[in-house]
Amino acid sequence: TMDGGGAAVQHYQLDLVKEGIVLQDLTAEAGSSGGRIYKAPLDRRHYRVIRLPNALRALLVSDPLADQAAASMLVQVGAWDDPDELPGLAHFCEHMLFLGTEKYPEENDYSAYLSAHGGGSNAFTSSEHTVYHFELRHEYLEGALDRFAQFFIAPLFTPSATSRELLAVDSENKKNLKLDPRRANQVSKHLGSRNHPYHKFSTGNAETLSTIPEKAGIDVRAALLKFHAEYYSTNQMQLVILGRENLDVLQKWVEEKFSSAKNNNRIRAVRNGKPFDADQLGTRVHIKPVKNVRSMHMSWYLPPVIYEYRKMPENYIVHLLGHEGPGSILAFVKSKGWSTLLTASVADSTRDYLHIKVKLDLTPQGLEHVNEIVEIVYQYLDVMREAGPQQWIWEEAAKLAVLNYLFKDLQDPADATVDLSQMMEDDILPDEWILIGSDLFDQYDPALISTLVQLLIPTNMRLIVVAQELEVDATEPYYGTSYSVKPIAPELLQSWTKLPRNSQLNLPQVNEFIPTDFTLKAPPTTVHESMGIVPTLIEHNSRVKIWHKLDTSFQVPKVMVGFSIESPLPIATPENKVLTSIYAKMVTSSLNEYVYDADLAGAEFNLVATAKGLELEFRAYSHKVMILIDKVLHQIADYKRTLDPKVFAIYHEKAQRSYVNFMQGTASRMAAYHANLCRETNRWHADKTAEAANRVTYEDLCLYVPQMLRWLNFEILVHGNFTKEEALSLGGMTQKHFSASKPSPSNLNTRYVILPNDAEVHCIQQNRISGDKNAALVNVYEIGRATYRMNALLMLLDVIVNDPLFDQLRTKEQLGYIVSSRPKLHGDVVSYWITVQSEREPSYLDQRVERFFSTIPKLIGDLSAEAFDKFVTTLIAQLVEDDKYLFEQSSRFWVDISNKDYDFHSWRWKAEALKGLTKTDLLEFFATYLAAGAPQRRKLSARTTLPAAPTATTATSTNKEQDKDKKGEGDNNESEDESEDESEGESQEEGSQEEGEDEGEEGEEEEEDGGDSAATATTTTSSGSAAGTGAGAAAAATAGTTVKVAVVVVDDFDAFKATLCTHPTVQPAAPSHFIPL
């Protein structure tokens, strides 16, 4: 622990109780620690902390209104505890605990129990701890706890499961190999001190956990058993459970189920070393990324402050370094055209060190001025040192933290238990501070702040620069990342310590956006009572529609305001799409300095380009948000204030890179993208958008924006602590700023493809990540125009099938790390999506999926009446769950409005449709739409092949690829996770929702967007002869001919969709085609 010292310095403490934080007595029944605990005044939950005789510490949380129950166990063992000869063993152990225990030996017993009761599970391994967690319907918590407890008492580690799950660990590692944040992180670890475990490779792979140990005569299964026995000690465990039951019942369950877990009085290792030795500081590392991204990272590894949880001096430092208002580092480097994004963060805070990091994205010019940017950061640090810690800045930040805590949303049970278990780690926080964690700080220690700031010097810094343009001379062994590392010249380091005062850099001013009026504008009701109250259309004219709901149930002075600003132009051409996106980013950039204080004060705004135009969303405290909305609308409308050729050049270059980067998405992401592309009309192929991004100019933007703003419709949602009169005033504000606009004459509704009966369409494209070993299959089984009953049947099928699918394809067959199933609604076309990412070829994956489908009738038929009814009742209970917080409800309303659906009660009608469904109904549904040979089966199979596979361009070459695919030849396995942390995840749910079918608007984010290859394919009749390509094939498919589309080349997606697209998605408020339940 650092000691600020300095008797002459004035310390200050915030009175949390006077600020409104509740200090409540913890109930002190037998076995509990008693005492008090700080909590938010809106927190309805009750808490108790207990410690069992075996030293396991547990936090019990009783929530009488919880729909879901949850639990989380943190074990204080992580990758840093791996034996040197077995990198990844802690992560491997985490995987294995899911695969059977002595009491519940079936490998999928735990996951099947959770799935059958509306739940799921996950786990992750970090440097110093491993966290396991689950959630499910509250009625079934005890059964889940009994299974969960056995993870820590008697896991099996069977030889069969061990050998198979090693493949899952290896697959997980391979999915990360081309992810730039992971690659950069691993380079940093690889260069770390060998005197500290920071340098260890944490994921593990087949080499580190099988090949090398076998050659060395190491029995890995025996090592797993030893590792669990040694490190999984109850004195190093923290458990959190949340349920509807009272605290006495929860305590009884914990005592019954966890008391037999063993305590071997393990003592955590004491590490004296630091992540980097002295000669490894003051260095510059160059890393060559996979994607075309550019960034720089300045890192300082300082003495630990983890026990200074009430002072949190690091928060003061990153608050100032990361400020974005006038006088900030970002404002200055933006004015130079060198960067558009800066983040300052506490990258890690451990018992060994504090890692503070400043990260900037770089423009091409910024890459040429890295040293100057470093100089600017040190000039700002000089400003901080010269001014000394400012109590008013600390107090403003502390009171904003209190404000946010006072009106903190009630966390979802699963998130709450995971977060709380981490707050309990290592007994760092006393009981009274567990709920607060890092949300609040109440003790001002300027000497401690000064001590840390004095250590932020060049000789303590590590500088990392990431760009494809850099020269490199070494290769990191686990990820294969190209890098170089060199000491920074002593004279350059010295120059950064003696810098002239930069008059452009200053500490921030007082934040004028901090709200002071928290009056609630409606008498309170319960959330359950308000669930049936939906937004009302309070204004509807030729240009503006306003929906409004005054919140009465969540009792927070917050509001969500959404604007759908609709124009016919953005979707008209790929160029328009690009220009709309660039303009949205330029508007946001132009407002950044002004709105940053609002963001700090809890007023978030987001402006994005959509197929319809622009979407603008505010989530804020109701007081003062009108000022922000007025400013943003004015900035959008007064385009001449935004159009700047220098700013355009920056965002134009970013757009060009982003589309190229998107083309290098993960295999499953790209398969899902092409599946969506085949089915939606208002969507340009990303290749066309990428070409358009190369063509557009600043002059094009200057001509386009006034044209786009000339024809506009506005649809607005106001939900929260705003009266009807306030909501209506937004209509007047909108009319004022966009007075020159005229109503848009066009119907902007997306249309969706409906395939003909008995059609099977294959869309094949190549993985564009060079050297990647991933292929993927996304099978879309189109059911057709949705009714509530059809939706209900498909949802029911999925809750029954989801876990057996995962167990068979992932756990038993080990096809790959990502296996998932999901019902999906495009407009009012409902479909069933199956996703597998693997090292195997897509046609082999398709065979395995279809083989599993052949077992579904028996799977359903073998269910007892009781088990079937339990699936139905659990699903109904999930559908009718109350919303947890205001913005969760807002999001639900906003989706319905922005999609032009307006079916705010769909959850209720789906629940009604589930009532009375039988196994016969479900079997008939499957036989009609999904079984092989079903009369109304319609299948779209989007496939990403390995990078080495040749792109098919003719019927002959395509069929050759298909033949190769059928043999299961080739290799592939990888995925994309943009996380920069060191955690390794595993669970029966992992991957199933991670690789989303909705990749969003291409080009929106550098790491997320870009373009896609135009896939090639042919269409064949059921006899196998060529029937044509592109639009001709689609026409044949709709002409009534029985068509089996073996391979469709979608080098002409637009023609394909134009032929098969049959209807708009517009649905009236009470759509008649949904009514037969």
PDB file of N, CA and C in Angstrom, residues 363-403:
ATOM      1  N   THR A 363      -4.334   9.117 -37.096  1.00  0.00           N
ATOM      2  CA  THR A 363      -4.510   9.373 -38.517  1.00  0.00           C
ATOM      3  C   THR A 363      -3.169   9.106 -39.204  1.00  0.00           C
ATOM      4  N   PRO A 364      -3.128   9.097 -40.552  1.00  0.00           N
ATOM      5  CA  PRO A 364      -1.824   8.937 -41.223  1.00  0.00           C
ATOM      6  C   PRO A 364      -0.815   9.994 -40.770  1.00  0.00           C
ATOM      7  N   GLN A 365      -1.302  11.219 -40.572  1.00  0.00           N
ATOM      8  CA  GLN A 365      -0.398  12.270 -40.097  1.00  0.00           C
ATOM      9  C   GLN A 365       0.016  12.022 -38.644  1.00  0.00           C
ATOM     10  N   GLY A 366      -0.920  11.510 -37.850  1.00  0.00           N
ATOM     11  CA  GLY A 366      -0.597  11.209 -36.461  1.00  0.00           C
ATOM     12  C   GLY A 366       0.503  10.172 -36.338  1.00  0.00           C
ATOM     13  N   LEU A 367       0.494   9.172 -37.240  1.00  0.00           N
ATOM     14  CA  LEU A 367       1.528   8.147 -37.212  1.00  0.00           C
ATOM     15  C   LEU A 367       2.904   8.759 -37.432  1.00  0.00           C
ATOM     16  N   GLU A 368       2.950   9.846 -38.192  1.00  0.00           N
ATOM     17  CA  GLU A 368       4.228  10.518 -38.463  1.00  0.00           C
ATOM     18  C   GLU A 368       4.648  11.427 -37.310  1.00  0.00           C
ATOM     19  N   HIS A 369       3.767  11.628 -36.331  1.00  0.00           N
ATOM     20  CA  HIS A 369       4.061  12.566 -35.244  1.00  0.00           C
ATOM     21  C   HIS A 369       3.864  11.919 -33.875  1.00  0.00           C
ATOM     22  N   VAL A 370       4.209  10.651 -33.755  1.00  0.00           N
ATOM     23  CA  VAL A 370       4.045   9.946 -32.482  1.00  0.00           C
ATOM     24  C   VAL A 370       4.857  10.629 -31.385  1.00  0.00           C
ATOM     25  N   ASN A 371       6.084  10.979 -31.672  1.00  0.00           N
ATOM     26  CA  ASN A 371       6.918  11.618 -30.638  1.00  0.00           C
ATOM     27  C   ASN A 371       6.320  12.941 -30.175  1.00  0.00           C
ATOM     28  N   GLU A 372       5.747  13.701 -31.116  1.00  0.00           N
ATOM     29  CA  GLU A 372       5.120  14.972 -30.745  1.00  0.00           C
ATOM     30  C   GLU A 372       3.887  14.741 -29.874  1.00  0.00           C
ATOM     31  N   ILE A 373       3.136  13.659 -30.144  1.00  0.00           N
ATOM     32  CA  ILE A 373       1.971  13.354 -29.312  1.00  0.00           C
ATOM     33  C   ILE A 373       2.415  12.967 -27.906  1.00  0.00           C
ATOM     34  N   VAL A 374       3.476  12.175 -27.817  1.00  0.00           N
ATOM     35  CA  VAL A 374       4.032  11.842 -26.495  1.00  0.00           C
ATOM     36  C   VAL A 374       4.419  13.119 -25.762  1.00  0.00           C
ATOM     37  N   GLU A 375       5.021  14.039 -26.472  1.00  0.00           N
ATOM     38  CA  GLU A 375       5.412  15.310 -25.870  1.00  0.00           C
ATOM     39  C   GLU A 375       4.202  16.058 -25.326  1.00  0.00           C
ATOM     40  N   ILE A 376       3.101  16.054 -26.081  1.00  0.00           N
ATOM     41  CA  ILE A 376       1.890  16.755 -25.646  1.00  0.00           C
ATOM     42  C   ILE A 376       1.349  16.129 -24.358  1.00  0.00           C
ATOM     43  N   VAL A 377       1.377  14.807 -24.275  1.00  0.00           N
ATOM     44  CA  VAL A 377       0.904  14.138 -23.051  1.00  0.00           C
ATOM     45  C   VAL A 377       1.755  14.567 -21.857  1.00  0.00           C
ATOM     46  N   TYR A 378       3.049  14.615 -22.034  1.00  0.00           N
ATOM     47  CA  TYR A 378       3.916  15.022 -20.922  1.00  0.00           C
ATOM     48  C   TYR A 378       3.769  16.510 -20.605  1.00  0.00           C
ATOM     49  N   GLN A 379       3.457  17.317 -21.625  1.00  0.00           N
ATOM     50  CA  GLN A 379       3.177  18.727 -21.332  1.00  0.00           C
ATOM     51  C   GLN A 379       1.925  18.850 -20.469  1.00  0.00           C
ATOM     52  N   TYR A 380       0.920  18.014 -20.738  1.00  0.00           N
ATOM     53  CA  TYR A 380      -0.293  18.061 -19.913  1.00  0.00           C
ATOM     54  C   TYR A 380       0.009  17.582 -18.498  1.00  0.00           C
ATOM     55  N   LEU A 381       0.835  16.539 -18.383  1.00  0.00           N
ATOM     56  CA  LEU A 381       1.226  16.083 -17.047  1.00  0.00           C
ATOM     57  C   LEU A 381       1.977  17.182 -16.294  1.00  0.00           C
ATOM     58  N   ASP A 382       2.758  17.988 -17.026  1.00  0.00           N
ATOM     59  CA  ASP A 382       3.426  19.127 -16.386  1.00  0.00           C
ATOM     60  C   ASP A 382       2.408  20.132 -15.862  1.00  0.00           C
ATOM     61  N   VAL A 383       1.315  20.338 -16.626  1.00  0.00           N
ATOM     62  CA  VAL A 383       0.247  21.228 -16.168  1.00  0.00           C
ATOM     63  C   VAL A 383      -0.340  20.685 -14.862  1.00  0.00           C
ATOM     64  N   MET A 384      -0.582  19.376 -14.813  1.00  0.00           N
ATOM     65  CA  MET A 384      -1.127  18.758 -13.601  1.00  0.00           C
ATOM     66  C   MET A 384      -0.162  18.900 -12.434  1.00  0.00           C
ATOM     67  N   ARG A 385       1.133  18.693 -12.696  1.00  0.00           N
ATOM     68  CA  ARG A 385       2.115  18.790 -11.614  1.00  0.00           C
ATOM     69  C   ARG A 385       2.246  20.232 -11.107  1.00  0.00           C
ATOM     70  N   GLU A 386       2.238  21.163 -12.041  1.00  0.00           N
ATOM     71  CA  GLU A 386       2.390  22.568 -11.659  1.00  0.00           C
ATOM     72  C   GLU A 386       1.196  23.050 -10.840  1.00  0.00           C
ATOM     73  N   ALA A 387      -0.010  22.661 -11.264  1.00  0.00           N
ATOM     74  CA  ALA A 387      -1.212  23.103 -10.543  1.00  0.00           C
ATOM     75  C   ALA A 387      -1.391  22.361  -9.227  1.00  0.00           C
ATOM     76  N   GLY A 388      -0.868  21.123  -9.171  1.00  0.00           N
ATOM     77  CA  GLY A 388      -1.091  20.296  -7.993  1.00  0.00           C
ATOM     78  C   GLY A 388      -2.523  19.767  -7.988  1.00  0.00           C
ATOM     79  N   PRO A 389      -2.811  18.789  -7.160  1.00  0.00           N
ATOM     80  CA  PRO A 389      -4.183  18.268  -7.071  1.00  0.00           C
ATOM     81  C   PRO A 389      -5.171  19.377  -6.715  1.00  0.00           C
ATOM     82  N   GLN A 390      -6.288  19.407  -7.408  1.00  0.00           N
ATOM     83  CA  GLN A 390      -7.314  20.425  -7.207  1.00  0.00           C
ATOM     84  C   GLN A 390      -8.514  19.796  -6.490  1.00  0.00           C
ATOM     85  N   GLN A 391      -8.773  20.260  -5.286  1.00  0.00           N
ATOM     86  CA  GLN A 391      -9.852  19.648  -4.511  1.00  0.00           C
ATOM     87  C   GLN A 391     -11.190  19.796  -5.215  1.00  0.00           C
ATOM     88  N   TRP A 392     -11.434  20.923  -5.889  1.00  0.00           N
ATOM     89  CA  TRP A 392     -12.740  21.115  -6.527  1.00  0.00           C
ATOM     90  C   TRP A 392     -12.935  20.122  -7.670  1.00  0.00           C
ATOM     91  N   ILE A 393     -11.869  19.762  -8.374  1.00  0.00           N
ATOM     92  CA  ILE A 393     -11.987  18.767  -9.451  1.00  0.00           C
ATOM     93  C   ILE A 393     -12.294  17.399  -8.849  1.00  0.00           C
ATOM     94  N   TRP A 394     -11.553  17.049  -7.784  1.00  0.00           N
ATOM     95  CA  TRP A 394     -11.817  15.770  -7.121  1.00  0.00           C
ATOM     96  C   TRP A 394     -13.239  15.721  -6.590  1.00  0.00           C
ATOM     97  N   GLU A 395     -13.673  16.806  -5.963  1.00  0.00           N
ATOM     98  CA  GLU A 395     -14.999  16.814  -5.345  1.00  0.00           C
ATOM     99  C   GLU A 395     -16.099  16.758  -6.404  1.00  0.00           C
ATOM    100  N   GLU A 396     -15.893  17.447  -7.519  1.00  0.00           N
ATOM    101  CA  GLU A 396     -16.877  17.388  -8.603  1.00  0.00           C
ATOM    102  C   GLU A 396     -17.013  15.957  -9.126  1.00  0.00           C
ATOM    103  N   ALA A 397     -15.870  15.291  -9.326  1.00  0.00           N
ATOM    104  CA  ALA A 397     -15.907  13.905  -9.799  1.00  0.00           C
ATOM    105  C   ALA A 397     -16.530  12.985  -8.760  1.00  0.00           C
ATOM    106  N   ALA A 398     -16.203  13.211  -7.483  1.00  0.00           N
ATOM    107  CA  ALA A 398     -16.743  12.366  -6.418  1.00  0.00           C
ATOM    108  C   ALA A 398     -18.259  12.519  -6.303  1.00  0.00           C
ATOM    109  N   LYS A 399     -18.737  13.756  -6.432  1.00  0.00           N
ATOM    110  CA  LYS A 399     -20.186  13.985  -6.306  1.00  0.00           C
ATOM    111  C   LYS A 399     -20.931  13.482  -7.540  1.00  0.00           C
ATOM    112  N   LEU A 400     -20.299  13.545  -8.704  1.00  0.00           N
ATOM    113  CA  LEU A 400     -20.921  12.942  -9.885  1.00  0.00           C
ATOM    114  C   LEU A 400     -21.029  11.429  -9.711  1.00  0.00           C
ATOM    115  N   ALA A 401     -20.018  10.823  -9.102  1.00  0.00           N
ATOM    116  CA  ALA A 401     -20.071   9.391  -8.831  1.00  0.00           C
ATOM    117  C   ALA A 401     -21.209   9.071  -7.869  1.00  0.00           C
ATOM    118  N   VAL A 402     -21.382   9.903  -6.864  1.00  0.00           N
ATOM    119  CA  VAL A 402     -22.492   9.718  -5.920  1.00  0.00           C
ATOM    120  C   VAL A 402     -23.827   9.847  -6.638  1.00  0.00           C
ATOM    121  N   LEU A 403     -23.938  10.860  -7.478  1.00  0.00           N
ATOM    122  CA  LEU A 403     -25.182  11.069  -8.223  1.00  0.00           C
ATOM    123  C   LEU A 403     -25.538   9.830  -9.042  1.00  0.00           C
TER     124      LEU A 403
END
